[in-house]
Amino acid sequence: MSQEFFTKHRATLEQAIEITRCRDYWSPYPEVPSGKIYGEAAAAAGQAAFEGRLHQRFVLQQPGSVADVGDEVSPYGFGLGVRYPKTELDQLLPAMQASLPAWRDAGAEARAGVCLEILARLNKRSFEMAQAVMHTTGQGFVMAFQAGATHAQDRGLEAIAYAYEAMSRIPPHSRWIKPQGKHEPLRMDKTFHVVPRGLALLIGVSTFPTWNGYPGLFASLVTGNPVMVKPHPATVLPLALTVEVAQEVLAEAGFDPWLVALVADSREAPVTKELARRPEIRLIDYTGSTAFGNWLEEHCRQAQLYTEKAGVNSVIVDSTDNLQGLVHNLAFSLSLYSGQMCTTPQNIYVPRDGIETEQGWLGADEFAQAIAEGITRLLADGERAAELLGALQSENTARRIAEAARLGEVVLASEPRGHPRFADARVHTPLLLKVGAEPSDRYDREWFGPIAFVVATESTDESIERSRGSALAHGAITWSVYATEAAVLERTQHAALEAGVALSCNLTDGVYVNQSAAFSDFHATGANPAANACLCDAAFVANRFRVVQTRRHAV
Amino acid sequence: MSQEFFTKHRATLEQAIEITRCRDYWSPYPEVPSGKIYGEAAAAAGQAAFEGRLHQRFVLQQPGSVADVGDEVSPYGFGLGVRYPKTELDQLLPAMQASLPAWRDAGAEARAGVCLEILARLNKRSFEMAQAVMHTTGQGFVMAFQAGATHAQDRGLEAIAYAYEAMSRIPPHSRWIKPQGKHEPLRMDKTFHVVPRGLALLIGVSTFPTWNGYPGLFASLVTGNPVMVKPHPATVLPLALTVEVAQEVLAEAGFDPWLVALVADSREAPVTKELARRPEIRLIDYTGSTAFGNWLEEHCRQAQLYTEKAGVNSVIVDSTDNLQGLVHNLAFSLSLYSGQMCTTPQNIYVPRDGIETEQGWLGADEFAQAIAEGITRLLADGERAAELLGALQSENTARRIAEAARLGEVVLASEPRGHPRFADARVHTPLLLKVGAEPSDRYDREWFGPIAFVVATESTDESIERSRGSALAHGAITWSVYATEAAVLERTQHAALEAGVALSCNLTDGVYVNQSAAFSDFHATGANPAANACLCDAAFVANRFRVVQTRRHAV
C-alpha cells in the first residue's frame, strides 16, 4: 500500500525536488478556498466537521491514553470544549520505539509514499483545518486556509522533498574494486542503510501550529523517526487533526498508527520539559519564545534541536519613488494577523531629517503620520479589517499593547474593534509609536503583536547599523529596505549578509515582507539568534538520519 | 587565478562528486610511495625537506606572531626542534574576520579552485608530509605516506566535493512568478547568497592530524569560513606544512594568506579552551579524547561542533570457514600502528564453549592462543614488524599497556622492541588478554593502544548484546563479525543498525576493519557516542554555510 502511495505521488515529489533547486513559484495545493477547486460542498462540510468536533472527545489510535485534557478557547470568543487524550509517556514511548524498526526497514520510498498521502488527505480537509486554525490561532479565515492549511502542506512537502533527495543520494549497495598492481584487485560488497536517530518531538507554537510544525514533522517522519506531536495547549486542534490523518494513512499502509502520536497537556500541568529531556527523544523541532528555546538548548543535549525563536525585524527607510505603494505595503504588513507573525516588521528606521520621495521631501514625523493614515485607511472597512487583523491569539498580547503605549509618542493608538460575526472576538488595531534612537532598550527587543516603532536616526547608515546590531543581538527573520539608490541597497544587502537576515527591497506591490513562499523563499537563515535552522534547506534534513554500512569480501 | 585553479581541477571535482554517490573505489592521489609516480627524486627531496625543517623557525604569513613555541619529539626517539609562531589571538582573529568578506564574495567556484590547488600541491609534497607524520605520530613510513598524505588528501577532496555540491544546489537567482487568476501575476526577482558561519577552528589530534583534520578544514574553508588550525602540541608539523601550502595558494590567488592560520601552543600553556570559547569561533572540528570533546560540547555553544571522540570497538566471533584468514586478518588489525587507530578492535567476544571452524571445534582458550600466535608470527620479522607497528605516539600509551596487563589472563605479553634504524624508538608489541564477561568494567571502556581482550561469553547472542550495549554507552566506530550462518550475520547487522556502528563481515583477506576508504566508506556514523558526525556525508557540510536571500519586484 505504501508503494502504491509512492507511485501515486511520485510525480509531485519529483517536481517538488526540482523546484527546490530553481526556486520558482510552484504549489500542488491550491490556496484559493474555492468550491470550484475543492468541491461546492467542501466549505460547508469543513465547517460542519469542525463544529462536530466541539465539546467532544478526540479519539486517536495510540497507547497510553489515561485521561482527557483540553481547554481551548477561540480568540473569536467561545470555548471549543474538545477533550484530547492525556498520555502516559511510559506507555507511549516504548510503543513508539517498538514501531521504529518496521518503519525504518520499509525504506525511503515507502515512507515518502505514506507522508505524501498524509499531505494529500490533509489538503482535502483544508476547509476543516482552516476552521480549526482560525478558532485556535485567531487568524482570519482566508489566512487560516492558506497559512494554516495549503501553505503548511507546501512546507511539509518541501521538507519531504529535501529529505527524500538526501536519502536518495545514499546508494543501497556498492561494489568497491581497488586495483593492486600486478595482484588481483581487492573487491568488497558494501550495503548502506539509512537509519533514523530515534524518537522525534515536535513542539507546536500557538500562532502557526501547522505552518511552522509540518517541516519538522515530515522531515523527521520521512527519514524514519516516529514523531511525538506536543501542541501548545491553546492550539491543539490543528495538530490533533494532523495526527488523526497521519494515523489513518499509517494504519492503512500496514504500520503502527502511533508512529505519529499526540501528547496533549494543559497550562496547569505542562509536560514539555519532562518529555523533551527523555533520553529516547533524539530530535526536537521547536517554534516559540526565546526563553523556552534557550531552556531546550541548555537541557536537551541528547537531541538534535531545530529552533525558531523570537526576533526583532527591521525596516530601513531611506527614500522611495512610490510613497503610496510603500505606505500601503507597510500598513498591510503591520496589520496582517495583528502583527503576530515572526516575519512582521517591528522597528521602522527613518532618518530624523526625513526622506526623499517622488512627491518631494517628507519629514520623519510626516512619514510616521503617513503610515498611521495608511493603516487607518486600510482598516476603515469593518469586514475587510476583520479578515486582515484576525484576532489576538492570547490575552497577553492585548496587555502587551497597553504596556507598549507608554514607550514613545503614540502616532496611532491601538483600539479594540467589534467583529462582524463574533461578538466576543479579541480584535485590536495596531499601535504605532515614534521614538528616538536612544535609549534603544525601549524598542530593541521583541514586542510581539501589533506594535511597531518609527525610530528616528541620524542617517540611513545609522539605520542600517542599528538593524545589523539588533539582528546579531536579538535575531531577525526579515528586513525590508526602501531606497532609490543602488548604493544604499548594496550597503543594506552587505549588512544583511553579515546579520544573516532575508532582505526585501522596495516592496510596494502585492507581496509583503511577512510572506515566505515554500520552495522559493528560505524562511529564517539559522545565521542569527532568531533561529538555528531554516525552513527548509539541506541542513534541516541531513542530520535527521545517519548511515550505517556493512561490508564483506565480494565473491 | 582562483578561476584558473577551478578550471584546472574541475574534472577531478566532478568525478569526486559522482563517486560519493556510487561509492565505488576511486582516488586521484596515488597511495604508492613510488618514484615512478612521484618522480625518482621525490623520496630523497621529501626527506631532505623534512630534515631542513629541524631545529628551525617555521615561518608563516599571518599577523599576531609574538614568540615561538614547539617541543615535538619523534616517537622514533629524537627532538624535532621546530619552532612555530605563537599567536596573539586579539590580533589574529580580527585579521581573519576582516579577510572573510572577500573570501565569501569570491563564490563557490573560486573557493573550490583554491582548495583543490592546495590539495594538488600537498599531494606533490607527500614524501615530505610522510616524514612529518611519521616523526610526530609514530606511524610507519608507508602508513604515514598513505594515511598521513594521500588518503588524507582523499578525505579533504571528499569534503570539498560534498560541500561544493551542497552549495551548487542553491541557485544564484530565481524569478518567481505567481499566477493571480485574471489579474497580472506577481513577479519577484530573488538572489540567494551562500554565507559562511564565521571563523572555524580545527583542533588536531596527535595520531592522525591530517586524515582526521582535512575533512573539517576543507569543508569549512570551501564554504567560506576562515580556518584556524590548532594542532596537538605533540604533532604540529604536519598541520603547519598544510597551513604553509594553503597560505601559498591563497596568496597566489589574491586572498589574504591568513584565511588559514596556525595557532600553535604548548603543553604548559595550552590555548584551546580559551580559543574554542571565543564568540568569533562559529565552527569547531575536533578529534580526540572523550573528556575534552565533552568539555567542548558543554562550553562552546556558540559554535557548530563536529566531534570524533573515543569508542570501544568489538569483534563478534561466532564461527568461520577460514580460520587462518581470520587469525591473520585480526592479528594484522591489532598490530597496525600499535592499535592507535580509532578503528582498531579492542574487545573480541567469543562463546566460552568455543567456535566452529573448517578445522573443527575450537575452544575459546585455543582461539585466544591462535590469535596470539598469529600476532607473534606476523611480527617475527623485525623489519616488517617495525613498519607495521610504527611507534607509540605517547609515553602514556606505554604506561597504559603496563596498567592493562593486570586486568586479565595474559595470553600474549607486550614487549618492547628494537627498531632497525631508530635506536630510541618507542616500540611495543600488542598485549592480548583473556577475560570473563563479568565484571565488564575491566574491558568495557577504551584502552587506547595495542591492548585487546578476548571476552568469553555464554553465546554469540550475548556477544552481540554486549557489543550493542557497549557501543550505545561508550561509542564504537567499527564492528567486525565472523559467522558462517546468514542468520547470525543478520542478527549482528540488526544490532549494528541500532548501535549505529559500521560492520565488517568475515574479513579474511587484504582488507582490515581498521581501514576506511574515502568516497566509499562512511567513517563513523554520528549515531553513537563515538562521534557526532561522519567523515564525510551531507550533514557534515550542510550546516557550515547558510543562505541569505534578497528579493524585489521584477521589472
Short mmCIF file of C-alpha atoms in Angstrom, two decimals, chain A residues 17 20-26 31 101 104-105 151 162 165-166 168-171 173-180 186-188 190-193 195 197 282 294 296-299 301 304 306 329 478 489 493-494 496-518 520-527 532-534 537-540 542-543 545-553, chain B residues 17 20-26 31 101 104-105 151 162 165-166 168-171 173-180 186-188 190-193 195 197 282 294 296-299 301 304 306 329 478 489 493-494 496-518 520-527 532-534 537-540 542-543 545-553:
data_model
loop_
_atom_site.label_atom_id
_atom_site.label_comp_id
_atom_site.label_asym_id
_atom_site.label_seq_id
_atom_site.Cartn_x
_atom_site.Cartn_y
_atom_site.Cartn_z
CA ILE A 17 12.64 18.26 -5.67
CA THR A 20 13.66 23.46 -4.61
CA ARG A 21 16.67 23.77 -6.90
CA CYS A 22 15.36 26.52 -9.20
CA ARG A 23 13.15 28.16 -6.54
CA ASP A 24 10.46 29.32 -8.94
CA TYR A 25 6.83 29.59 -7.94
CA TRP A 26 5.04 26.28 -7.52
CA GLU A 31 -4.52 28.27 -1.95
CA PRO A 101 12.26 -0.90 13.08
CA ARG A 104 12.97 2.17 9.24
CA ASP A 105 13.19 -1.05 7.28
CA HIS A 151 0.85 26.71 2.58
CA TYR A 162 14.69 17.74 0.71
CA GLU A 165 16.54 13.71 -2.07
CA ALA A 166 19.12 13.45 0.74
CA SER A 168 18.32 9.06 -2.39
CA ARG A 169 21.94 10.10 -2.52
CA ILE A 170 22.92 7.11 -0.39
CA PRO A 171 23.26 4.15 -2.75
CA HIS A 173 24.84 -1.07 -2.46
CA SER A 174 28.24 -0.65 -3.99
CA ARG A 175 30.96 -2.93 -5.25
CA TRP A 176 34.34 -1.49 -4.37
CA ILE A 177 37.19 -2.76 -6.54
CA LYS A 178 40.64 -1.49 -5.67
CA PRO A 179 43.49 -2.27 -8.10
CA GLN A 180 46.56 -3.92 -6.56
CA LEU A 186 40.56 -6.15 -3.71
CA ARG A 187 36.80 -6.48 -4.02
CA MET A 188 34.27 -5.58 -1.39
CA LYS A 190 29.01 -2.85 0.65
CA THR A 191 25.49 -2.05 1.73
CA PHE A 192 24.39 1.30 3.13
CA HIS A 193 21.43 1.64 5.47
CA VAL A 195 18.78 4.75 9.97
CA ARG A 197 18.01 9.00 15.02
CA ARG A 282 16.70 12.36 19.70
CA ASN A 294 17.14 28.66 25.31
CA LEU A 296 15.72 23.47 25.46
CA GLU A 297 19.22 24.23 24.16
CA GLU A 298 20.55 24.15 27.69
CA HIS A 299 18.84 20.99 28.89
CA ARG A 301 21.62 17.90 24.78
CA GLN A 304 19.35 17.33 17.72
CA TYR A 306 15.90 22.84 15.50
CA ASN A 329 2.55 47.82 1.67
CA THR A 478 13.06 39.73 7.89
CA LEU A 489 20.51 48.86 -1.40
CA GLN A 493 22.43 43.89 1.49
CA HIS A 494 26.01 43.74 2.75
CA ALA A 496 22.02 41.63 5.73
CA LEU A 497 24.68 39.07 4.75
CA GLU A 498 26.54 39.82 7.97
CA ALA A 499 23.40 39.78 10.08
CA GLY A 500 22.06 36.67 8.36
CA VAL A 501 18.66 38.18 7.56
CA ALA A 502 16.49 37.80 4.46
CA LEU A 503 16.05 41.17 2.79
CA SER A 504 13.11 42.51 0.78
CA CYS A 505 13.80 45.61 -1.33
CA ASN A 506 11.25 48.30 -2.19
CA LEU A 507 8.10 46.26 -1.69
CA THR A 508 5.24 48.40 -2.94
CA ASP A 509 3.06 45.88 -4.71
CA GLY A 510 1.13 42.72 -3.74
CA VAL A 511 3.99 40.91 -1.98
CA TYR A 512 4.59 41.65 1.69
CA VAL A 513 7.71 41.22 3.78
CA ASN A 514 5.79 38.91 6.13
CA GLN A 515 5.21 36.37 3.40
CA SER A 516 7.55 33.46 2.80
CA ALA A 517 6.73 31.13 -0.09
CA ALA A 518 7.60 27.46 0.16
CA SER A 520 11.29 29.58 -3.15
CA ASP A 521 11.88 31.66 -0.02
CA PHE A 522 14.21 30.35 2.66
CA HIS A 523 12.34 31.09 5.89
CA ALA A 524 14.85 32.22 8.54
CA THR A 525 18.54 31.64 7.94
CA GLY A 526 19.90 29.89 11.00
CA ALA A 527 22.61 32.57 10.98
CA ASN A 532 19.21 27.89 14.38
CA ALA A 533 17.71 26.41 11.23
CA CYS A 534 15.95 27.37 8.04
CA ASP A 537 17.20 23.56 3.35
CA ALA A 538 19.56 20.60 3.17
CA ALA A 539 20.88 21.25 6.67
CA PHE A 540 17.34 20.99 8.05
CA ALA A 542 20.60 15.97 6.59
CA ASN A 543 21.13 15.21 10.26
CA PHE A 545 19.14 10.23 9.67
CA ARG A 546 22.52 8.56 9.74
CA VAL A 547 24.08 5.91 7.51
CA VAL A 548 25.24 2.54 8.81
CA GLN A 549 27.20 0.41 6.40
CA THR A 550 28.00 -3.29 6.15
CA ARG A 551 30.84 -4.64 4.01
CA ARG A 552 32.22 -8.04 3.14
CA HIS A 553 34.61 -9.56 0.63
CA ILE B 17 31.06 14.32 -6.61
CA THR B 20 30.41 9.94 -3.49
CA ARG B 21 27.06 8.89 -4.91
CA CYS B 22 28.03 5.44 -6.20
CA ARG B 23 30.73 4.86 -3.56
CA ASP B 24 33.00 2.76 -5.77
CA TYR B 25 36.77 2.77 -5.40
CA TRP B 26 38.50 5.92 -6.61
CA GLU B 31 48.94 5.89 -2.50
CA PRO B 101 34.08 39.14 3.07
CA ARG B 104 32.81 34.86 0.86
CA ASP B 105 32.11 37.10 -2.09
CA HIS B 151 44.42 9.23 1.98
CA TYR B 162 30.16 17.28 -0.64
CA GLU B 165 27.69 20.01 -4.37
CA ALA B 166 25.65 21.41 -1.46
CA SER B 168 25.71 24.26 -6.10
CA ARG B 169 22.18 23.35 -5.17
CA ILE B 170 21.48 26.97 -4.20
CA PRO B 171 20.63 28.84 -7.40
CA HIS B 173 18.95 33.82 -8.85
CA SER B 174 15.36 32.97 -9.47
CA ARG B 175 12.38 34.70 -10.98
CA TRP B 176 9.25 33.84 -9.04
CA ILE B 177 6.02 34.30 -10.97
CA LYS B 178 2.82 33.57 -9.08
CA PRO B 179 -0.43 33.48 -11.09
CA GLN B 180 -3.25 35.68 -9.76
CA LEU B 186 3.07 38.61 -9.08
CA ARG B 187 6.71 38.67 -10.18
CA MET B 188 9.71 38.74 -7.90
CA LYS B 190 15.34 36.79 -5.94
CA THR B 191 19.04 36.34 -5.30
CA PHE B 192 20.48 33.75 -2.94
CA HIS B 193 23.81 34.22 -1.22
CA VAL B 195 27.33 32.95 3.55
CA ARG B 197 29.14 30.92 9.61
CA ARG B 282 31.36 29.54 14.89
CA ASN B 294 32.51 16.61 26.25
CA LEU B 296 33.74 21.40 24.16
CA GLU B 297 30.11 20.35 23.89
CA GLU B 298 29.42 21.80 27.30
CA HIS B 299 31.21 25.12 26.88
CA ARG B 301 27.62 26.52 22.47
CA GLN B 304 28.60 24.29 15.44
CA TYR B 306 31.79 18.22 14.91
CA ASN B 329 43.39 -10.57 9.47
CA THR B 478 33.85 -0.37 13.91
CA LEU B 489 25.19 -12.07 10.28
CA GLN B 493 23.64 -6.31 11.37
CA HIS B 494 20.33 -5.59 13.07
CA ALA B 496 24.70 -2.64 14.28
CA LEU B 497 21.82 -0.56 12.89
CA GLU B 498 20.60 0.04 16.42
CA ALA B 499 24.06 0.77 17.77
CA GLY B 500 24.97 2.95 14.78
CA VAL B 501 28.22 1.12 14.02
CA ALA B 502 29.78 0.23 10.67
CA LEU B 503 30.03 -3.54 10.35
CA SER B 504 32.63 -5.65 8.52
CA CYS B 505 31.69 -9.27 7.90
CA ASN B 506 34.14 -12.18 7.69
CA LEU B 507 37.25 -10.21 6.81
CA THR B 508 39.94 -12.77 5.98
CA ASP B 509 41.66 -11.18 3.01
CA GLY B 510 43.60 -7.96 2.36
CA VAL B 511 41.04 -5.53 3.78
CA TYR B 512 41.13 -4.80 7.50
CA VAL B 513 38.42 -3.49 9.80
CA ASN B 514 40.64 -0.52 10.71
CA GLN B 515 40.64 0.76 7.17
CA SER B 516 38.12 3.29 5.93
CA ALA B 517 38.31 4.32 2.28
CA ALA B 518 37.37 7.84 1.26
CA SER B 520 33.23 4.75 -0.27
CA ASP B 521 33.30 4.03 3.47
CA PHE B 522 31.44 6.34 5.82
CA HIS B 523 33.88 6.82 8.70
CA ALA B 524 31.92 6.87 11.98
CA THR B 525 28.16 7.31 11.86
CA GLY B 526 27.30 10.14 14.23
CA ALA B 527 24.75 7.75 15.70
CA ASN B 532 28.50 13.25 16.41
CA ALA B 533 29.39 13.37 12.73
CA CYS B 534 30.57 11.21 9.88
CA ASP B 537 28.37 12.99 4.40
CA ALA B 538 25.92 15.74 3.54
CA ALA B 539 25.26 16.53 7.20
CA PHE B 540 28.98 17.16 7.72
CA ALA B 542 25.35 21.34 5.08
CA ASN B 543 25.45 23.46 8.21
CA PHE B 545 27.12 27.78 5.43
CA ARG B 546 23.73 29.48 5.46
CA VAL B 547 21.72 31.14 2.72
CA VAL B 548 20.69 34.78 2.83
CA GLN B 549 18.25 35.92 0.18
CA THR B 550 17.30 39.27 -1.29
CA ARG B 551 14.09 39.81 -3.23
CA ARG B 552 12.45 42.65 -5.08
CA HIS B 553 9.61 43.20 -7.52
#
